[in-house]
Amino acid sequence: MEAATAVQRFHYSPSSWIDWRNFEGKPRGSLRYSQRIKENKRLRVIALSHLQPDKRRDLRQLSVSDKNSSALLETGDLLHSPFDEELVLKYLQRKAEEVKPYLNGRSMYLVGMMGSGKTTVGKIMAKALGYTFSDCDTMIEEAMNGTSVAEIFEHFGESVFREKETETLKNLSLMYHQVVVSTGGGAVIRPINWKYMHKGISIWLDVPLEALAQRIAAVGTNSRPLLHDDESGGDPYTVAFNRLSTIWETRGEAYTNASARVSLENITSKHGYRNVSDLTPTEIAVEAFEQVQCFLNKGDKY
């Protein structure tokens, strides 16, 4: 289960200047649309007009292109005031509205190592799309009469959990549409699971192991059966990092099967932050939509 890293507020002012009627109806033409590039620039200019003069940046720093449409988020001032958070949420909603018509109702599956934020980011994406959110681990627990994942591992073994995981992904792919699914960290190791996830679009949240170890050490390992039995000794961070490194060796390549990759290191560099812990789940969700848009733009290969 993913640690809840933040609580997101989705608040949109009734006086919002974005006319969402402009985005209704069937998609027309390629995803490489010049009209929306112009509209992104309008979004950036209006946002800056709300800031105090001494906080405005050179517009050249905020130029938006079809290759990097989240450039307007690159300034620290623009991201971390109350007004700026509302702007980021509006931009998130806009990206969701741009992508949604091309999904044709397909579900999204978030994959990644334990602690990568799949549940938190998945809930944000689901709300922006108007999709249902499902947590694969929670569904397994419900199917096992409320038995927790840790208890399933302890009393029945990992193999039973993996069978239930595959069964859950199969049911999700066959019976449900318009769902954002947070998968378990090990869902990627079975090829059959990819068969089911590729009926939708899979998104890999790629988080550095150091950041994952810090997150897990901070909240504990009781809910993570592959970690909490580690008896190698050492401080919580070192124990978590060493175990994660071992797990990565067996799973790392499997994550590359995902339709889209969201690199937190790349987002951090793009926004000029010091480390990935400075990112908000909303910023990660924005990047996820942009990477999905790139995937769709190249043509669905599955």
Tab-separated table of C-alpha atoms in Angstrom:
chain	number	residue	atom	x	y	z
A	1	MET	CA	0.000	0.000	0.000
A	2	GLU	CA	1.327	3.394	-0.806
A	3	ALA	CA	2.200	5.866	1.952
A	4	ALA	CA	-0.052	8.917	1.792
A	5	THR	CA	2.457	11.615	0.935
A	6	ALA	CA	0.114	14.535	0.669
A	7	VAL	CA	-3.488	15.592	0.765
A	8	GLN	CA	-4.505	17.324	-2.420
A	9	ARG	CA	-7.254	19.941	-2.651
A	10	PHE	CA	-9.064	20.276	-5.933
A	11	HIS	CA	-10.668	23.697	-5.836
A	12	TYR	CA	-11.659	25.596	-8.896
A	13	SER	CA	-13.003	29.118	-8.754
A	14	PRO	CA	-16.424	29.604	-10.349
A	15	SER	CA	-14.953	32.616	-12.079
A	16	SER	CA	-12.254	30.530	-13.745
A	17	TRP	CA	-11.339	32.138	-17.022
A	18	ILE	CA	-10.906	28.804	-18.818
A	19	ASP	CA	-13.962	27.988	-20.924
A	20	TRP	CA	-14.046	24.191	-20.800
A	21	ARG	CA	-16.731	24.110	-23.509
A	22	ASN	CA	-13.915	24.705	-25.951
A	23	PHE	CA	-12.665	21.208	-25.217
A	24	GLU	CA	-15.923	19.259	-25.500
A	25	GLY	CA	-16.738	16.901	-28.313
A	26	LYS	CA	-14.672	14.485	-30.333
A	27	PRO	CA	-10.941	15.101	-30.883
A	28	ARG	CA	-10.044	16.519	-34.229
A	29	GLY	CA	-6.674	16.242	-35.898
A	30	SER	CA	-3.314	15.282	-34.462
A	31	LEU	CA	-2.309	15.733	-30.855
A	32	ARG	CA	0.230	18.192	-32.198
A	33	TYR	CA	-2.174	21.073	-32.142
A	34	SER	CA	-1.008	24.632	-32.522
A	35	GLN	CA	-4.220	26.096	-31.133
A	36	ARG	CA	-3.630	24.546	-27.733
A	37	ILE	CA	-0.023	25.724	-27.750
A	38	LYS	CA	-1.342	29.268	-28.143
A	39	GLU	CA	-3.856	28.657	-25.356
A	40	ASN	CA	-1.084	27.361	-23.072
A	41	LYS	CA	0.741	30.645	-23.642
A	42	ARG	CA	-2.415	32.549	-22.766
A	43	LEU	CA	-2.644	30.546	-19.541
A	44	ARG	CA	0.902	31.511	-18.670
A	45	VAL	CA	0.403	35.218	-19.358
A	46	ILE	CA	-2.825	35.454	-17.352
A	47	ALA	CA	-1.217	33.592	-14.459
A	48	LEU	CA	1.664	36.036	-14.361
A	49	SER	CA	-0.724	38.978	-14.412
A	50	HIS	CA	-2.009	37.907	-10.988
A	51	LEU	CA	1.444	38.052	-9.425
A	52	GLN	CA	3.046	41.127	-7.900
A	53	PRO	CA	5.364	42.946	-10.309
A	54	ASP	CA	8.459	42.084	-8.281
A	55	LYS	CA	7.598	38.369	-8.550
A	56	ARG	CA	7.171	38.261	-12.300
A	57	ARG	CA	9.817	36.518	-14.313
A	58	ASP	CA	11.054	37.073	-17.818
A	59	LEU	CA	8.391	35.562	-20.068
A	60	ARG	CA	11.123	33.818	-21.959
A	61	GLN	CA	11.682	31.598	-18.931
A	62	LEU	CA	8.051	30.545	-19.147
A	63	SER	CA	7.762	29.939	-22.878
A	64	VAL	CA	5.672	26.877	-23.664
A	65	SER	CA	6.290	24.532	-26.576
A	66	ASP	CA	4.667	21.317	-27.707
A	67	LYS	CA	7.799	19.476	-26.559
A	68	ASN	CA	7.703	20.882	-23.027
A	69	SER	CA	4.261	22.182	-22.213
A	70	SER	CA	4.877	22.182	-18.448
A	71	ALA	CA	7.568	24.855	-18.704
A	72	LEU	CA	5.209	27.322	-17.031
A	73	LEU	CA	5.745	25.387	-13.806
A	74	GLU	CA	9.495	25.963	-13.781
A	75	THR	CA	9.658	28.905	-11.379
A	76	GLY	CA	9.691	28.404	-7.653
A	77	ASP	CA	7.603	31.546	-7.058
A	78	LEU	CA	4.901	30.352	-9.422
A	79	LEU	CA	4.527	27.013	-7.682
A	80	HIS	CA	4.544	27.658	-3.985
A	81	SER	CA	2.033	30.395	-3.198
A	82	PRO	CA	-1.706	29.726	-2.611
A	83	PHE	CA	-2.579	31.257	-5.969
A	84	ASP	CA	0.095	29.232	-7.689
A	85	GLU	CA	-1.234	25.939	-6.331
A	86	GLU	CA	-4.610	26.775	-7.861
A	87	LEU	CA	-2.864	27.484	-11.162
A	88	VAL	CA	-1.078	24.129	-11.102
A	89	LEU	CA	-4.360	22.361	-10.426
A	90	LYS	CA	-6.004	24.183	-13.345
A	91	TYR	CA	-3.116	23.140	-15.570
A	92	LEU	CA	-3.454	19.552	-14.357
A	93	GLN	CA	-7.144	19.586	-15.242
A	94	ARG	CA	-6.346	21.026	-18.626
A	95	LYS	CA	-3.850	18.248	-19.399
A	96	ALA	CA	-6.407	15.647	-18.330
A	97	GLU	CA	-9.013	17.195	-20.648
A	98	GLU	CA	-6.538	17.133	-23.528
A	99	VAL	CA	-5.648	13.467	-23.027
A	100	LYS	CA	-9.047	12.025	-22.111
A	101	PRO	CA	-10.677	12.006	-25.589
A	102	TYR	CA	-7.797	9.938	-26.963
A	103	LEU	CA	-7.991	7.337	-24.209
A	104	ASN	CA	-11.318	6.037	-25.561
A	105	GLY	CA	-12.270	4.904	-22.089
A	106	ARG	CA	-9.123	2.863	-21.540
A	107	SER	CA	-7.934	2.434	-17.988
A	108	MET	CA	-4.561	3.484	-16.628
A	109	TYR	CA	-2.269	1.270	-14.554
A	110	LEU	CA	0.377	2.866	-12.357
A	111	VAL	CA	3.437	0.696	-11.744
A	112	GLY	CA	6.576	1.338	-9.751
A	113	MET	CA	8.579	0.300	-6.724
A	114	MET	CA	6.976	0.283	-3.284
A	115	GLY	CA	6.753	3.793	-1.889
A	116	SER	CA	6.818	5.458	-5.304
A	117	GLY	CA	3.494	7.249	-4.743
A	118	LYS	CA	1.244	5.246	-7.049
A	119	THR	CA	-1.811	5.522	-4.813
A	120	THR	CA	-1.447	9.241	-4.126
A	121	VAL	CA	-0.725	10.199	-7.747
A	122	GLY	CA	-3.329	7.747	-9.039
A	123	LYS	CA	-6.104	9.351	-7.001
A	124	ILE	CA	-5.169	12.786	-8.356
A	125	MET	CA	-5.182	11.540	-11.954
A	126	ALA	CA	-8.485	9.711	-11.498
A	127	LYS	CA	-10.199	12.793	-10.120
A	128	ALA	CA	-8.857	14.988	-12.927
A	129	LEU	CA	-10.108	12.518	-15.559
A	130	GLY	CA	-13.406	11.774	-13.884
A	131	TYR	CA	-12.314	8.132	-13.635
A	132	THR	CA	-12.766	5.679	-10.775
A	133	PHE	CA	-9.701	4.915	-8.663
A	134	SER	CA	-8.842	1.355	-7.614
A	135	ASP	CA	-5.997	0.089	-5.462
A	136	CYS	CA	-5.018	-3.426	-6.480
A	137	ASP	CA	-3.733	-4.363	-3.009
A	138	THR	CA	-6.959	-3.158	-1.396
A	139	MET	CA	-9.016	-5.258	-3.807
A	140	ILE	CA	-6.945	-8.318	-2.919
A	141	GLU	CA	-7.447	-7.673	0.787
A	142	GLU	CA	-11.200	-7.390	0.274
A	143	ALA	CA	-11.227	-10.653	-1.699
A	144	MET	CA	-9.403	-12.281	1.229
A	145	ASN	CA	-12.059	-11.172	3.745
A	146	GLY	CA	-10.088	-8.195	4.987
A	147	THR	CA	-6.769	-9.993	5.434
A	148	SER	CA	-3.968	-7.448	5.022
A	149	VAL	CA	-1.234	-7.865	2.432
A	150	ALA	CA	1.318	-8.412	5.208
A	151	GLU	CA	-0.887	-11.136	6.739
A	152	ILE	CA	-1.395	-12.809	3.353
A	153	PHE	CA	2.372	-13.023	2.937
A	154	GLU	CA	2.814	-14.321	6.461
A	155	HIS	CA	0.059	-16.946	6.531
A	156	PHE	CA	-0.299	-17.981	2.883
A	157	GLY	CA	2.987	-17.034	1.251
A	158	GLU	CA	3.941	-14.715	-1.589
A	159	SER	CA	2.842	-17.182	-4.271
A	160	VAL	CA	-0.783	-17.006	-3.114
A	161	PHE	CA	-0.637	-13.210	-3.106
A	162	ARG	CA	0.769	-13.165	-6.649
A	163	GLU	CA	-2.043	-15.436	-7.870
A	164	LYS	CA	-4.625	-13.121	-6.329
A	165	GLU	CA	-2.845	-10.139	-7.867
A	166	THR	CA	-3.007	-11.646	-11.359
A	167	GLU	CA	-6.673	-12.550	-10.872
A	168	THR	CA	-7.443	-8.991	-9.787
A	169	LEU	CA	-5.660	-7.435	-12.781
A	170	LYS	CA	-7.486	-9.819	-15.112
A	171	ASN	CA	-10.853	-8.811	-13.667
A	172	LEU	CA	-9.974	-5.129	-13.863
A	173	SER	CA	-8.947	-5.405	-17.514
A	174	LEU	CA	-12.027	-7.387	-18.556
A	175	MET	CA	-14.794	-5.895	-16.453
A	176	TYR	CA	-13.870	-2.286	-15.838
A	177	HIS	CA	-13.220	0.789	-17.965
A	178	GLN	CA	-12.259	4.351	-17.103
A	179	VAL	CA	-10.321	3.292	-14.015
A	180	VAL	CA	-6.949	4.448	-12.692
A	181	VAL	CA	-5.352	1.467	-10.969
A	182	SER	CA	-2.535	1.563	-8.422
A	183	THR	CA	-0.722	-1.775	-8.682
A	184	GLY	CA	1.574	-3.464	-6.196
A	185	GLY	CA	5.311	-3.025	-6.623
A	186	GLY	CA	5.771	-6.622	-7.768
A	187	ALA	CA	2.923	-6.741	-10.281
A	188	VAL	CA	5.421	-6.263	-13.100
A	189	ILE	CA	7.302	-9.532	-12.566
A	190	ARG	CA	4.659	-11.747	-14.175
A	191	PRO	CA	4.377	-11.438	-17.981
A	192	ILE	CA	0.678	-12.359	-17.814
A	193	ASN	CA	0.052	-9.218	-15.749
A	194	TRP	CA	1.448	-7.074	-18.561
A	195	LYS	CA	-0.988	-8.723	-20.946
A	196	TYR	CA	-3.836	-7.397	-18.816
A	197	MET	CA	-2.308	-3.988	-18.124
A	198	HIS	CA	-1.599	-3.404	-21.807
A	199	LYS	CA	-5.336	-3.443	-22.448
A	200	GLY	CA	-5.054	0.043	-20.983
A	201	ILE	CA	-2.094	2.393	-20.582
A	202	SER	CA	0.615	1.645	-18.039
A	203	ILE	CA	2.599	4.419	-16.355
A	204	TRP	CA	5.873	3.801	-14.536
A	205	LEU	CA	6.640	6.151	-11.640
A	206	ASP	CA	10.424	6.015	-11.652
A	207	VAL	CA	11.732	7.184	-8.270
A	208	PRO	CA	15.412	7.001	-7.205
A	209	LEU	CA	16.107	4.270	-4.658
A	210	GLU	CA	17.565	6.806	-2.225
A	211	ALA	CA	14.282	8.717	-2.157
A	212	LEU	CA	12.270	5.511	-1.746
A	213	ALA	CA	14.443	4.425	1.165
A	214	GLN	CA	13.974	7.793	2.856
A	215	ARG	CA	10.187	7.600	2.487
A	216	ILE	CA	9.961	4.042	3.771
A	217	ALA	CA	12.359	4.619	6.663
A	218	ALA	CA	10.239	7.595	7.740
A	219	VAL	CA	6.933	5.690	7.889
A	220	GLY	CA	8.155	2.215	8.813
A	221	THR	CA	7.981	-1.148	7.065
A	222	ASN	CA	5.125	-2.895	8.886
A	223	SER	CA	2.837	-2.770	5.845
A	224	ARG	CA	5.595	-3.906	3.464
A	225	PRO	CA	6.153	-7.644	3.886
A	226	LEU	CA	9.194	-7.807	1.648
A	227	LEU	CA	10.969	-5.292	3.900
A	228	HIS	CA	9.866	-5.615	7.484
A	229	ASP	CA	11.411	-9.063	8.007
A	230	ASP	CA	14.885	-7.816	7.130
A	231	GLU	CA	17.284	-8.681	9.957
A	232	SER	CA	20.510	-7.396	8.442
A	233	GLY	CA	20.787	-4.690	11.084
A	234	GLY	CA	21.667	-1.041	10.671
A	235	ASP	CA	19.625	2.131	10.676
A	236	PRO	CA	16.177	2.110	9.010
A	237	TYR	CA	17.382	3.997	5.928
A	238	THR	CA	20.304	1.623	5.274
A	239	VAL	CA	18.147	-1.454	5.802
A	240	ALA	CA	15.478	-0.107	3.431
A	241	PHE	CA	17.988	0.973	0.796
A	242	ASN	CA	19.830	-2.361	0.760
A	243	ARG	CA	16.623	-4.359	0.477
A	244	LEU	CA	15.221	-2.069	-2.209
A	245	SER	CA	18.447	-2.432	-4.176
A	246	THR	CA	18.067	-6.220	-4.114
A	247	ILE	CA	14.432	-6.002	-5.223
A	248	TRP	CA	15.352	-3.561	-8.000
A	249	GLU	CA	17.806	-6.056	-9.466
A	250	THR	CA	14.942	-8.476	-10.114
A	251	ARG	CA	12.309	-5.945	-11.186
A	252	GLY	CA	14.082	-2.974	-12.745
A	253	GLU	CA	14.007	-4.204	-16.318
A	254	ALA	CA	10.358	-5.244	-16.061
A	255	TYR	CA	9.244	-1.667	-15.369
A	256	THR	CA	10.497	-0.627	-18.809
A	257	ASN	CA	7.530	-2.489	-20.342
A	258	ALA	CA	5.291	0.394	-19.291
A	259	SER	CA	3.684	2.581	-21.943
A	260	ALA	CA	5.020	5.774	-20.343
A	261	ARG	CA	7.810	6.564	-17.888
A	262	VAL	CA	7.584	9.391	-15.351
A	263	SER	CA	11.084	10.114	-14.078
A	264	LEU	CA	11.043	12.118	-10.853
A	265	GLU	CA	14.696	13.020	-11.424
A	266	ASN	CA	13.785	14.558	-14.778
A	267	ILE	CA	10.901	16.552	-13.283
A	268	THR	CA	13.161	17.773	-10.483
A	269	SER	CA	15.730	18.977	-12.991
A	270	LYS	CA	13.053	20.591	-15.161
A	271	HIS	CA	11.691	22.641	-12.261
A	272	GLY	CA	15.098	23.500	-10.836
A	273	TYR	CA	14.501	21.765	-7.506
A	274	ARG	CA	17.273	20.388	-5.319
A	275	ASN	CA	15.877	16.876	-4.912
A	276	VAL	CA	12.834	14.789	-5.738
A	277	SER	CA	11.352	15.280	-2.266
A	278	ASP	CA	10.556	18.878	-3.282
A	279	LEU	CA	8.033	17.666	-5.870
A	280	THR	CA	4.332	17.639	-5.081
A	281	PRO	CA	2.070	14.753	-6.164
A	282	THR	CA	0.194	17.226	-8.374
A	283	GLU	CA	3.365	18.074	-10.301
A	284	ILE	CA	4.049	14.368	-10.763
A	285	ALA	CA	0.495	13.848	-12.036
A	286	VAL	CA	0.952	16.668	-14.553
A	287	GLU	CA	4.098	14.983	-15.867
A	288	ALA	CA	2.272	11.652	-16.042
A	289	PHE	CA	-0.386	13.157	-18.300
A	290	GLU	CA	2.282	14.728	-20.482
A	291	GLN	CA	4.105	11.411	-20.869
A	292	VAL	CA	0.842	9.654	-21.710
A	293	GLN	CA	0.203	12.356	-24.285
A	294	CYS	CA	3.624	11.671	-25.824
A	295	PHE	CA	2.839	7.954	-25.928
A	296	LEU	CA	-0.475	8.573	-27.665
A	297	ASN	CA	1.154	11.030	-30.026
A	298	LYS	CA	3.639	8.399	-31.175
A	299	GLY	CA	0.860	5.909	-31.784
A	300	ASP	CA	-0.421	3.154	-29.512
A	301	LYS	CA	1.866	0.155	-29.968
A	302	TYR	CA	-0.206	-2.293	-27.919
